[in-house]
Short mmCIF file of C-alpha atoms (C1' of nucleotides) in Angstrom, two decimals:
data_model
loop_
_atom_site.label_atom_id
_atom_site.label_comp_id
_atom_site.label_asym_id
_atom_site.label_seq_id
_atom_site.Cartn_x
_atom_site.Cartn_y
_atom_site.Cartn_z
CA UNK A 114 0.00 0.00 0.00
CA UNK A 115 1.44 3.25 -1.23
CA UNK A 116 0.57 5.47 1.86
CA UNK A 117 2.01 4.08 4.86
CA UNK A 118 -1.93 3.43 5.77
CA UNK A 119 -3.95 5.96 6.86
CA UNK A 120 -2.26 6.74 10.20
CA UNK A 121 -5.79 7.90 11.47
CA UNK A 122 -6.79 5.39 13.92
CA UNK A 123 -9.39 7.61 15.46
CA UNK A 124 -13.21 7.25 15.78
CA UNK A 125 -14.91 8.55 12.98
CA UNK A 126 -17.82 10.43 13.89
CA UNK A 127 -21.37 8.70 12.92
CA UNK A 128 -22.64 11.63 11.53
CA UNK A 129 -19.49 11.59 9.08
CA UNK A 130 -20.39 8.81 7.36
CA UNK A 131 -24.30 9.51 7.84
CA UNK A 132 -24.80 12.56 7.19
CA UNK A 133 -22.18 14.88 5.54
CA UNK A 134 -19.59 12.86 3.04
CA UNK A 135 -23.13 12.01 1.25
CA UNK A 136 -23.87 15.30 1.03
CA UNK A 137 -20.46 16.27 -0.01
CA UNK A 138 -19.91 13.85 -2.41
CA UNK A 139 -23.60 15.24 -4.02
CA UNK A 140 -22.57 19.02 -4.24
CA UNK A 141 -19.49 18.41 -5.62
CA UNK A 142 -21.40 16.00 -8.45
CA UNK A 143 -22.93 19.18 -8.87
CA UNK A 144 -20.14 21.42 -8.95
CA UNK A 145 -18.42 19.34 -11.90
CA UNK A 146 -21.50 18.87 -13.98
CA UNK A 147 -23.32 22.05 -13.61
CA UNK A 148 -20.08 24.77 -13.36
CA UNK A 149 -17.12 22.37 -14.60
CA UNK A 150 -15.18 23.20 -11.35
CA UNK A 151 -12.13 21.65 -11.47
CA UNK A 152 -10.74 22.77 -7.38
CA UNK A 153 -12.53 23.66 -4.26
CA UNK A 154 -10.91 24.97 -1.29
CA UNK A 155 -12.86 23.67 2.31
CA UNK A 156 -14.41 27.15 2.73
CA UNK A 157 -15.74 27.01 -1.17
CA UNK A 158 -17.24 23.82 0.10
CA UNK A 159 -18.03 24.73 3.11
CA UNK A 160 -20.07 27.79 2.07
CA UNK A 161 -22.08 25.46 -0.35
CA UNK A 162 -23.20 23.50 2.73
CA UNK A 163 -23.35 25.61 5.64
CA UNK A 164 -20.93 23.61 7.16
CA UNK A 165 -17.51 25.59 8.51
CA UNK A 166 -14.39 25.11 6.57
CA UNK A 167 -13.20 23.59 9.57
CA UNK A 168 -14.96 20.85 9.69
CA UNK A 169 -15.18 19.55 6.30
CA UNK A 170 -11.17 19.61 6.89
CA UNK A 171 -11.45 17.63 9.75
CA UNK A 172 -13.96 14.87 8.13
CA UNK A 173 -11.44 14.44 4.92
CA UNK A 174 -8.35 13.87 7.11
CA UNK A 175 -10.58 11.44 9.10
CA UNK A 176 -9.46 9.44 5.80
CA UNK A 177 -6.14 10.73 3.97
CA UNK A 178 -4.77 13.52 2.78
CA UNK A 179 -5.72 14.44 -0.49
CA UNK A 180 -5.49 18.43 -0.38
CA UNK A 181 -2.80 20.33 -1.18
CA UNK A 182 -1.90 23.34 0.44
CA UNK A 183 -2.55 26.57 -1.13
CA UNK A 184 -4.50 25.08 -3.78
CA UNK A 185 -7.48 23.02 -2.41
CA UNK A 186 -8.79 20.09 -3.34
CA UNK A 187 -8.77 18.55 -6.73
CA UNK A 188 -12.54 18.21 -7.45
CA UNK A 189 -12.05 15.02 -9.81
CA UNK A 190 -10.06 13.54 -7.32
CA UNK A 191 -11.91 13.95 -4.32
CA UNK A 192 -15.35 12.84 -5.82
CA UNK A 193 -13.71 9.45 -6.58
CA UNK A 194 -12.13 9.08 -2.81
CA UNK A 195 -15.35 9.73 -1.98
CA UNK A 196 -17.45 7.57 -3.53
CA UNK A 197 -14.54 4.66 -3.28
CA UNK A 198 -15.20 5.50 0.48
CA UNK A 199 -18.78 5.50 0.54
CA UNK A 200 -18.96 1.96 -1.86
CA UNK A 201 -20.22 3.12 -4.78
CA UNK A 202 -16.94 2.77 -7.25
CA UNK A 203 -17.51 0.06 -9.95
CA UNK A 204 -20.33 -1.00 -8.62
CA UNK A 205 -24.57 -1.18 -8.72
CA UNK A 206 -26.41 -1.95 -5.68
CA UNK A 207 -29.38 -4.21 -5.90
CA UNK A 208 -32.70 -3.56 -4.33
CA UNK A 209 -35.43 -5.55 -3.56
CA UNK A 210 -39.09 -3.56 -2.63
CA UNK A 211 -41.55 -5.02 -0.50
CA UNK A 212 -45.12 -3.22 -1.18
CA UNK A 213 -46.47 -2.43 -3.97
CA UNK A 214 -49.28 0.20 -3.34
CA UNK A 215 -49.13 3.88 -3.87
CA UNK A 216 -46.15 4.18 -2.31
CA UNK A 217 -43.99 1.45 -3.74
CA UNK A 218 -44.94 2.34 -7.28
CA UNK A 219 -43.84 5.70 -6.57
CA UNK A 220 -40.43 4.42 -5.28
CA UNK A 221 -40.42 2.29 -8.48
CA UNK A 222 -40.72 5.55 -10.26
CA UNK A 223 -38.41 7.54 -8.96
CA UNK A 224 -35.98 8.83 -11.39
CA UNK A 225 -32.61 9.31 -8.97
CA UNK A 226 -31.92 5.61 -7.80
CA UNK A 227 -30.56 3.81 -10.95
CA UNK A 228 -28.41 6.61 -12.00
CA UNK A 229 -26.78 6.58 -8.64
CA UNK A 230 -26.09 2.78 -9.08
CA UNK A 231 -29.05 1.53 -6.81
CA UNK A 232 -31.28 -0.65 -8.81
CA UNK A 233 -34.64 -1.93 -7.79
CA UNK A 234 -34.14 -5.84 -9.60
CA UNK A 235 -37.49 -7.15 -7.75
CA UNK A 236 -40.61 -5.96 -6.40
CA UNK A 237 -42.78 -8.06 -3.62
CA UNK A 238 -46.17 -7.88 -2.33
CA UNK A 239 -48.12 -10.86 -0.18
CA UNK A 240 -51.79 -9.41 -2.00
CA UNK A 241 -52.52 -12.20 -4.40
CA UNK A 242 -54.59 -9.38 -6.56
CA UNK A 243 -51.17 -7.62 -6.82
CA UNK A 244 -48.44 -10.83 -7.67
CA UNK A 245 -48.04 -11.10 -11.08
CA UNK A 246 -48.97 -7.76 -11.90
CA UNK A 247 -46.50 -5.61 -13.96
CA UNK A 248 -44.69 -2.25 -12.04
CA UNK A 249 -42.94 -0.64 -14.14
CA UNK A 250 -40.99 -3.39 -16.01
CA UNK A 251 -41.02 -5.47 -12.76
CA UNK A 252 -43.78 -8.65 -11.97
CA UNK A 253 -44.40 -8.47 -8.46
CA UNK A 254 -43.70 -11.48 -6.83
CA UNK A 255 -45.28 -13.33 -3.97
CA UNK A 256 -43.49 -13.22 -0.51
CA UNK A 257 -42.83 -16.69 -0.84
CA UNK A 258 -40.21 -16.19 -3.23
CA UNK A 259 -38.05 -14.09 -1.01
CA UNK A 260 -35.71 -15.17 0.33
CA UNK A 261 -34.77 -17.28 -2.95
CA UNK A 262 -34.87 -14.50 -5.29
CA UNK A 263 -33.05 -12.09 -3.15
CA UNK A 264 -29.98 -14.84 -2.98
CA UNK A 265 -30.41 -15.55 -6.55
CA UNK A 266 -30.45 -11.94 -8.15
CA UNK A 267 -27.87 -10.96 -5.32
CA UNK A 268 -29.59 -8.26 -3.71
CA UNK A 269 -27.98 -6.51 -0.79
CA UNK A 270 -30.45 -3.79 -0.16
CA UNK A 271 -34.13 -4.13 1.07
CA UNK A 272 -37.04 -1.38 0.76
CA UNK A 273 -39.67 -1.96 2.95
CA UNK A 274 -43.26 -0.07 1.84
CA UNK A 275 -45.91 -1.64 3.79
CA UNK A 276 -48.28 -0.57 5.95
CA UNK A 277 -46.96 -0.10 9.66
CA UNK A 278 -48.81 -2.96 10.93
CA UNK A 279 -46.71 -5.54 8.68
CA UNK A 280 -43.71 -3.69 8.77
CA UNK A 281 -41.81 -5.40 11.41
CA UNK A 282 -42.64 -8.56 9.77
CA UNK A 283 -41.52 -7.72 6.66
CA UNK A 284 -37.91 -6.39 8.10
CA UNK A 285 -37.38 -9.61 9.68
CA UNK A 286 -37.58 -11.83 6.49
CA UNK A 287 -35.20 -9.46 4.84
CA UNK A 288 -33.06 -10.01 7.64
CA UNK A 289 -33.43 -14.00 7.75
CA UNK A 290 -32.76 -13.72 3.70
CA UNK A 291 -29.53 -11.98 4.60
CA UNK A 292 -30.62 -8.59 3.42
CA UNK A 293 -27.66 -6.16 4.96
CA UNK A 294 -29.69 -2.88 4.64
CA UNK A 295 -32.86 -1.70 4.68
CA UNK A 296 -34.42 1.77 3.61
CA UNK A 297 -37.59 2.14 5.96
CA UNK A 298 -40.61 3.90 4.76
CA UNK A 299 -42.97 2.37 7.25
CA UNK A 300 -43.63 4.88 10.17
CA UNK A 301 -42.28 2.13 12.68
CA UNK A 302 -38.66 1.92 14.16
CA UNK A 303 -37.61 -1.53 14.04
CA UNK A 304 -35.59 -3.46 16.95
CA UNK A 305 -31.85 -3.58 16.21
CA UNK A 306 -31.23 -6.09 14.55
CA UNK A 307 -28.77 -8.01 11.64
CA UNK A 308 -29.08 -4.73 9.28
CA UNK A 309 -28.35 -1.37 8.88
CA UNK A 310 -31.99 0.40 8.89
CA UNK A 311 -32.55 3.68 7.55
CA UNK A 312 -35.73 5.28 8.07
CA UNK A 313 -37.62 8.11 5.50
CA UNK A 314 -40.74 9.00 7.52
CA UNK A 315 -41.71 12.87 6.07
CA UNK A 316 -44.09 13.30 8.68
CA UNK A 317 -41.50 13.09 11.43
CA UNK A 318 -39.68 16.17 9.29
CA UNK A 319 -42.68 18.13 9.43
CA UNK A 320 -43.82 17.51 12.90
CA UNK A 321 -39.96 19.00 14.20
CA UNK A 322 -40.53 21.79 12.18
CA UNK A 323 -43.96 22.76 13.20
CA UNK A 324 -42.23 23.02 17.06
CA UNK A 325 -40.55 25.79 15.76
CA UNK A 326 -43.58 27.59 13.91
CA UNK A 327 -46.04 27.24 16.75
CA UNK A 328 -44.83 30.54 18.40
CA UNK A 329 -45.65 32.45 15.28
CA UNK A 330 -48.21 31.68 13.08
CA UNK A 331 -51.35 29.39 13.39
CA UNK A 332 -54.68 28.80 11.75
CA UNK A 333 -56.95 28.11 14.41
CA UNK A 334 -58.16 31.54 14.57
CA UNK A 335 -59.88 31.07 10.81
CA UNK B 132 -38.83 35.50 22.51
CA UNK B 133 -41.47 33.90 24.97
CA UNK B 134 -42.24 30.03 25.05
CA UNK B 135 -45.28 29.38 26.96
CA UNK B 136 -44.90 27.44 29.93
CA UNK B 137 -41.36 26.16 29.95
CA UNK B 138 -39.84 27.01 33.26
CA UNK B 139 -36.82 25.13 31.94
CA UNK B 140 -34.05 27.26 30.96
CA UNK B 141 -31.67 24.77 29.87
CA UNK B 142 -30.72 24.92 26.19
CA UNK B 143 -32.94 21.79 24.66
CA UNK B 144 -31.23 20.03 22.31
CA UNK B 145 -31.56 20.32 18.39
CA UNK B 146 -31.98 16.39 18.34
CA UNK B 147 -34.76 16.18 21.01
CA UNK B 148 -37.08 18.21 18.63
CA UNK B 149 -35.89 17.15 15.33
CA UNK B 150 -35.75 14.03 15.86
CA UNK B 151 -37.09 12.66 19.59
CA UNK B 152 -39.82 13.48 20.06
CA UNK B 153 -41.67 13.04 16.74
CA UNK B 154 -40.65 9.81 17.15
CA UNK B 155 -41.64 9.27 20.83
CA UNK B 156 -45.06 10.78 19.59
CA UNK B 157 -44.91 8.54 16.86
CA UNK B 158 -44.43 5.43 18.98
CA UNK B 159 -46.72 6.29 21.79
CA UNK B 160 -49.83 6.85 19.46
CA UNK B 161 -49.26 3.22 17.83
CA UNK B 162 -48.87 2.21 21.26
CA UNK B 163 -52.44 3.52 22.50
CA UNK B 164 -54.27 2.79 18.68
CA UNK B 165 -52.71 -0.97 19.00
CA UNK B 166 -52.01 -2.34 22.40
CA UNK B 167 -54.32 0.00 24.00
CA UNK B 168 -51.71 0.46 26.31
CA UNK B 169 -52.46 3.36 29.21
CA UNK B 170 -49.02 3.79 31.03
CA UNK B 171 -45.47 3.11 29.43
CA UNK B 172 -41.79 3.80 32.24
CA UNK B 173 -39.04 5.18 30.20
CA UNK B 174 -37.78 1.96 29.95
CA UNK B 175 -40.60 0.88 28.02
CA UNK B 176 -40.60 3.48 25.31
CA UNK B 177 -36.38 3.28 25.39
CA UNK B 178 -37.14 -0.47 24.48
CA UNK B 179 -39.68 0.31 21.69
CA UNK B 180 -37.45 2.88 20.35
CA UNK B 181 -33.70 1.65 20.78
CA UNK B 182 -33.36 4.53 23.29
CA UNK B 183 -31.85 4.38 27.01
CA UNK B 184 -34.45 4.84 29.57
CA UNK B 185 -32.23 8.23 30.60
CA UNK B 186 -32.11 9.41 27.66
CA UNK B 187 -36.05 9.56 27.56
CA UNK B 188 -36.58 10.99 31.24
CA UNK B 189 -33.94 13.78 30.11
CA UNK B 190 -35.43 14.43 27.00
CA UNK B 191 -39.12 15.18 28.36
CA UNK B 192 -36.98 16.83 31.57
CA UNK B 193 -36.99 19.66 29.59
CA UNK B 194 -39.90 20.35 29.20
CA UNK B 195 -41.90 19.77 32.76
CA UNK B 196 -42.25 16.77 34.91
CA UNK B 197 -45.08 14.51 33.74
CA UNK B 198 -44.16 11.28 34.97
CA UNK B 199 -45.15 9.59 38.18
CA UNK B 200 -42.20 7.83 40.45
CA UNK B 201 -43.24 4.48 40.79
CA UNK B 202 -45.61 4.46 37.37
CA UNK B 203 -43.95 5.64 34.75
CA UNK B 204 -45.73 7.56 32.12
CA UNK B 205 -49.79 7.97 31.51
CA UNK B 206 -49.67 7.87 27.61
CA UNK B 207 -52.59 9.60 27.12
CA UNK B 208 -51.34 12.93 28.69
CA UNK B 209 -48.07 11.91 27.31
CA UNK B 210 -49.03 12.13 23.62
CA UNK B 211 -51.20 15.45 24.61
CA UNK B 212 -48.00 17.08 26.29
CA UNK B 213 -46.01 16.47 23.22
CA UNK B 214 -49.06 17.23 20.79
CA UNK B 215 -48.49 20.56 22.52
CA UNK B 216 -44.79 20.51 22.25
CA UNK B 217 -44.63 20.02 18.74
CA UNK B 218 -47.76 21.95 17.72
CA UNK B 219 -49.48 19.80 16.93
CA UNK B 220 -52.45 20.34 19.10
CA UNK B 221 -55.91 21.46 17.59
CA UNK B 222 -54.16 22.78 14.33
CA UNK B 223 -54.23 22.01 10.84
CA UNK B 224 -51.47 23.27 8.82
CA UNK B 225 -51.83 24.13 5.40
CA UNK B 226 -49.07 23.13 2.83
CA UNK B 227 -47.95 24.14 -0.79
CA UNK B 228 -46.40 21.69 -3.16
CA UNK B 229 -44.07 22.90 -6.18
CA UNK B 230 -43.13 20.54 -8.80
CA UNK B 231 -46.12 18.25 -10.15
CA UNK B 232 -43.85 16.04 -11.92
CA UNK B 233 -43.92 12.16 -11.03
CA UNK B 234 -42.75 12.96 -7.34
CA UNK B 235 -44.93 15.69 -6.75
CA UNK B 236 -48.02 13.62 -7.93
CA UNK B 237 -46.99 10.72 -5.24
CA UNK B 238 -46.32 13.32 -2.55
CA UNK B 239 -50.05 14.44 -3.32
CA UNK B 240 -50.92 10.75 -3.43
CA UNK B 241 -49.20 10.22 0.31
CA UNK B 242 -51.89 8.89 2.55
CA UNK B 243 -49.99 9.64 5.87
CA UNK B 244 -50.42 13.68 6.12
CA UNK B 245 -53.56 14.15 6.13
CA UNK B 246 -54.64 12.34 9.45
CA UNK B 247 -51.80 13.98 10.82
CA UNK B 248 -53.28 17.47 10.37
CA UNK B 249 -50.81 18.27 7.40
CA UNK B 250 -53.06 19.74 4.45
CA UNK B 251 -51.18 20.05 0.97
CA UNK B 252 -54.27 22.97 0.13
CA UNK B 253 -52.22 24.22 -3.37
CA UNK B 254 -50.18 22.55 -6.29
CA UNK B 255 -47.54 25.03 -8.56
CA UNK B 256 -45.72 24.23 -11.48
CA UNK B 257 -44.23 26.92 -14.29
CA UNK B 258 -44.69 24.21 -16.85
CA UNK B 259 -47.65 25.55 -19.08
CA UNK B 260 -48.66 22.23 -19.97
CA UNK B 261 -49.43 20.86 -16.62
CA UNK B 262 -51.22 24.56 -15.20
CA UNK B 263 -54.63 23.75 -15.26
CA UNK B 264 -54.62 20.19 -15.48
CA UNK B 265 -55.44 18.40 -12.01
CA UNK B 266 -53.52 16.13 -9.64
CA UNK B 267 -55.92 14.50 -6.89
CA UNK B 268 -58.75 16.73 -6.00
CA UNK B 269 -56.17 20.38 -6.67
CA UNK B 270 -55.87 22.36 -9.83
CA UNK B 271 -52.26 23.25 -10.49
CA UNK B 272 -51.83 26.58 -10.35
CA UNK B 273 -49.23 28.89 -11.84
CA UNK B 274 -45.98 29.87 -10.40
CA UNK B 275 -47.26 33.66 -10.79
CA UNK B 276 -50.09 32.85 -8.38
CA UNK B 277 -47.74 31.99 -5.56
CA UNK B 278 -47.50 34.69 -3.28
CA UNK B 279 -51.19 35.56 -3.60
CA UNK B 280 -52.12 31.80 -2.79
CA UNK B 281 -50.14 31.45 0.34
CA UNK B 282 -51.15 34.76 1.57
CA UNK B 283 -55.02 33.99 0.90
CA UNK B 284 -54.88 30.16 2.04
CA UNK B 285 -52.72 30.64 5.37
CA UNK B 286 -49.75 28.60 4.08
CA UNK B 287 -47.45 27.98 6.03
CA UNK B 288 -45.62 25.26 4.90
CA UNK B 289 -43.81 24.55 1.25
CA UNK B 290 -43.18 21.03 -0.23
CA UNK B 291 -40.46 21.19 -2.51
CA UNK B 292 -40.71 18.82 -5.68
CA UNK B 293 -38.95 20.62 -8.49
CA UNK B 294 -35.51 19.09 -10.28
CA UNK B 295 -32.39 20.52 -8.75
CA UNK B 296 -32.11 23.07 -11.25
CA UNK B 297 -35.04 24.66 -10.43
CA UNK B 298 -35.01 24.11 -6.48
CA UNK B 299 -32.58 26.62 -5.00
CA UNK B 300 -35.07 29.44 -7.11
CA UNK B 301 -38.01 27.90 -5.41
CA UNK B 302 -37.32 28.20 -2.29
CA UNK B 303 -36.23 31.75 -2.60
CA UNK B 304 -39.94 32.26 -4.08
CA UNK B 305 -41.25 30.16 -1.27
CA UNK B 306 -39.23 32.11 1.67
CA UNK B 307 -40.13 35.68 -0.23
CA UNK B 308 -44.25 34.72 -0.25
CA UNK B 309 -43.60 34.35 3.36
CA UNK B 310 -43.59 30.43 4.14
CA UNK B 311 -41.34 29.51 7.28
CA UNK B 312 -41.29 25.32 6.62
CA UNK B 313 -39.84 23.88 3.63
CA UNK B 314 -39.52 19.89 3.32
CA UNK B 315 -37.44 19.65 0.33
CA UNK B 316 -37.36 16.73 -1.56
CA UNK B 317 -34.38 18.69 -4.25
CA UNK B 318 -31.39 16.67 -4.03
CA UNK B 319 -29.69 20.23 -2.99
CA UNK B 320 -28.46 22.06 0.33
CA UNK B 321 -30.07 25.89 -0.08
CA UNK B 322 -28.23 28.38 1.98
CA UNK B 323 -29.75 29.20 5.24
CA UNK B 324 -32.24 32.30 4.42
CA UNK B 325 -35.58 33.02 6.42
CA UNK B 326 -37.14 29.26 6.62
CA UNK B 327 -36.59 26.39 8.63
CA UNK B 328 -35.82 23.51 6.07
CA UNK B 329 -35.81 20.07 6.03
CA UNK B 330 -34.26 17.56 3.43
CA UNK B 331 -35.68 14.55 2.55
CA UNK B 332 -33.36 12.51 -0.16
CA UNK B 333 -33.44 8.61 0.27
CA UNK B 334 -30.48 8.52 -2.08
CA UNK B 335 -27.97 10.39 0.58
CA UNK B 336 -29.42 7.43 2.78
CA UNK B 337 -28.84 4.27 0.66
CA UNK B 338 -25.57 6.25 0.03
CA UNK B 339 -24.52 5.88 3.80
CA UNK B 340 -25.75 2.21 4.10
CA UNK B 341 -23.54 0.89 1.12
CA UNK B 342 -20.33 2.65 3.46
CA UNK B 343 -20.98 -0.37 5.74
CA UNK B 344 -21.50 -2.68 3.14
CA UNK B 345 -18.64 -2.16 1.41
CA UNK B 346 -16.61 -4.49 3.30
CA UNK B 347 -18.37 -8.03 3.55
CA UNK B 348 -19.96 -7.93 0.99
CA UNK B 349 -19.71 -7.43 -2.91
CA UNK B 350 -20.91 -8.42 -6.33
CA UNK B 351 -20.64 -11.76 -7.09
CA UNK B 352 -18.81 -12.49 -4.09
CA UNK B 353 -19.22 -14.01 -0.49
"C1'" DG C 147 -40.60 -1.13 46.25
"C1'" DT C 148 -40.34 1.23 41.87
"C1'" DA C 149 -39.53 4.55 38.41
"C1'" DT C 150 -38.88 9.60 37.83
"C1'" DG C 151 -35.97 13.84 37.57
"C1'" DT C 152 -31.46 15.65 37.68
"C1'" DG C 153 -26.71 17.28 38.94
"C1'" DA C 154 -22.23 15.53 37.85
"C1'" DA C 155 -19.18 12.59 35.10
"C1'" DA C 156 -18.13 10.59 30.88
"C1'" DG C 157 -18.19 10.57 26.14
"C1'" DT C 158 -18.61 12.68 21.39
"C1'" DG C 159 -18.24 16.11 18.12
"C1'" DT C 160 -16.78 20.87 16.62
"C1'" DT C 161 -13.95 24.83 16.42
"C1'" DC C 162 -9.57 27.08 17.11
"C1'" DA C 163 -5.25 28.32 15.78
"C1'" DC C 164 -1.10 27.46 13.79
"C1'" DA C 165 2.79 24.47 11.91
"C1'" DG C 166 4.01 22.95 7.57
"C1'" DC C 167 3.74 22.21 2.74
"C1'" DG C 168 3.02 23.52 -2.11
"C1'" DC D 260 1.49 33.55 0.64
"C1'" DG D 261 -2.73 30.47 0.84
"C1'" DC D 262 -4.87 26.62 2.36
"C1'" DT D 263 -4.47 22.03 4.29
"C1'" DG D 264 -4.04 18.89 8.21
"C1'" DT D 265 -4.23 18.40 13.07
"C1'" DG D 266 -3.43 18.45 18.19
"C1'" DA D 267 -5.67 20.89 21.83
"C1'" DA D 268 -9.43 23.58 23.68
"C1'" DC D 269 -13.99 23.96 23.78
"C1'" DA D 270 -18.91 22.84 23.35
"C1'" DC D 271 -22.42 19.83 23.34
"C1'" DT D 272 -24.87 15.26 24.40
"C1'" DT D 273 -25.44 11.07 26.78
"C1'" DT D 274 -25.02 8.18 30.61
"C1'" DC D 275 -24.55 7.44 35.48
"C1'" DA D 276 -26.19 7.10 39.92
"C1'" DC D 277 -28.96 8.50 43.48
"C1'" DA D 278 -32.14 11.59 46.09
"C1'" DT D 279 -36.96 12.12 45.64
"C1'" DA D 280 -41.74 11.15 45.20
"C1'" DC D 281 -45.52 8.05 44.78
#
DNA sequence: GTATGTGAAAGTGTTCACAGCG
DNA sequence: CGCTGTGAACACTTTCACATAC
């Protein structure tokens, strides 16, 4: 290994990983494409994100050095660590969703997953009225089939869309089919268990924001 | 500034309110519609939630004392107290969506705000062809009839649907008509200006989850 | 006896400030 | 010079542990 090894054998910070090298690696995607930036300096970045200069420093030494002083950092360069970091380099991620009602056909829909290298290869519902159905260019399949498909078509990443009440069911057989990962729609938080869970509930968003609009401005007075 | 009845003085947390106590709400309600349970301890809810018990008794610390020693929590006053918290309580609030492309029409489609008092009560788009034209029950409206609409319909909350392009303008539009709650679904970061925002972009989640991933587990290989 | 509420301690994460390199 | 990389200081959050109340 060229560099004696990243020296760093400190914690990295959740939120790192989380949160903010997602988001970096996006506006720097955008930089490229959109204004053909070929540098940044951590305050350029910084500014784009409301994040200090500071700490975007900090969360790229958490894993090598690739700035150089006085210049910044080379955009090209950095977008790659990145996204070698994250585990997205030479590679496609395949999904598997489970529910196919409003809400799963929108997910089918959306535009941004395949061109990020996520790629929804199945589709599952346990309503005989909606197996063998067509979504999008998918059949829905029965639940039965599972755990079989998701070993066959090698699918590492589960999307559950069910109602609540079947939701915790429905995270456990990805689980048992050795599902690592799990994007949550369901308005449930699931035990800890064998996979990484993240959860998308847009309600929750909008009920921490209302806390802060109460003070000022309400309706009941119409 | 004023907040109504918090003797508590102690700085609260951004995490408690963006993310806590939705979710304790959120947990508590299923609790009572489900189990018909009537008291939960800290421990309880910590369970349900993959909390620690003190992390729950701190969190609600800060805002009063509404447990009994010896009983825990009654969840009906419980979910009331943070109903009121959150406000939440006797309110609708009215919301805006921008962007009636395939997301928008799914956001519109989204079965889970309405019960919770959030009311999408206007639909924009500056696309000619779709002004007019209806999605669900609305008639989308012009972006030209913006400010009017959120003035006239008590708006105070904008749903962001639009490509990227297009986002960072829309939320300047959004913030200048007066709106003070933005969930953006724009796969961008807008610079802090006059409205509380929150993101909502699965892809910067799925983007996190493939970080741990990366390791055990890649294509074709076990 | 049992579970809350809470100061104090421990643990994490962020900012500062500057040495060092290009 | 300008900007990175980084220990050290600082700020914030969580956990501990126990007095307190039912």
């Amino acid at each position: 290994m060229v560099w004696s090894g990243n020296k760093n054998t400190k914690k990295i910070p959740d939120i790192v990983i989380e949160e903010r090298l997602p988001k970096y690696l996006r506006a720097l995607t955008r930089m490229q494409e959109n204004g053909g930036v070929e540098r940044v300096s951590s305050e350029d970045l910084g500014k784009a994100l409301n994040y200090s200069a500071a700490q975007i420093r900090k969360d790229l030494s958490y894993f090598g050095r690739f700035g150089k002083q006085g210049q910044g950092y080379d955009v090209k360069k950095l977008v790659q660590r990145l996204r070698e970091i994250l585990g997205l380099e030479n590679k496609q991620w395949n999904m598997a969703l489970v529910g196919v009602g409003g809400l799963g056909r929108a997910i089918v829909g959306y535009g941004r997953f395949a061109p990020q290298g996520f790629k929804i290869v199945a589709a599952f519902d346990h309503d005989p009225a909606k197996v063998g159905k067509k979504v999008g260019t998918l059949v829905v399949k029965d639940m039965k089939e599972l755990g079989d498909t998701i070993k066959r078509e090698n699918i590492q990443i589960g999307i559950v869309a069910v109602p609540a009440s079947a939701a915790q069911q429905v995270i456990e057989r990805l689980e048992e089919a050795g599902v690592k990962a799990i994007l949550n729609y369901a308005p449930i938080t699931a035990p800890r268990g064998k996979a990484k869970i993240q959860d998308i509930d847009p309600v929750l968003k909008l009920q921490s924001m209302t806390y802060y609009l109460k003070q000022d401005d309400q309706i009941g007075k119409k």
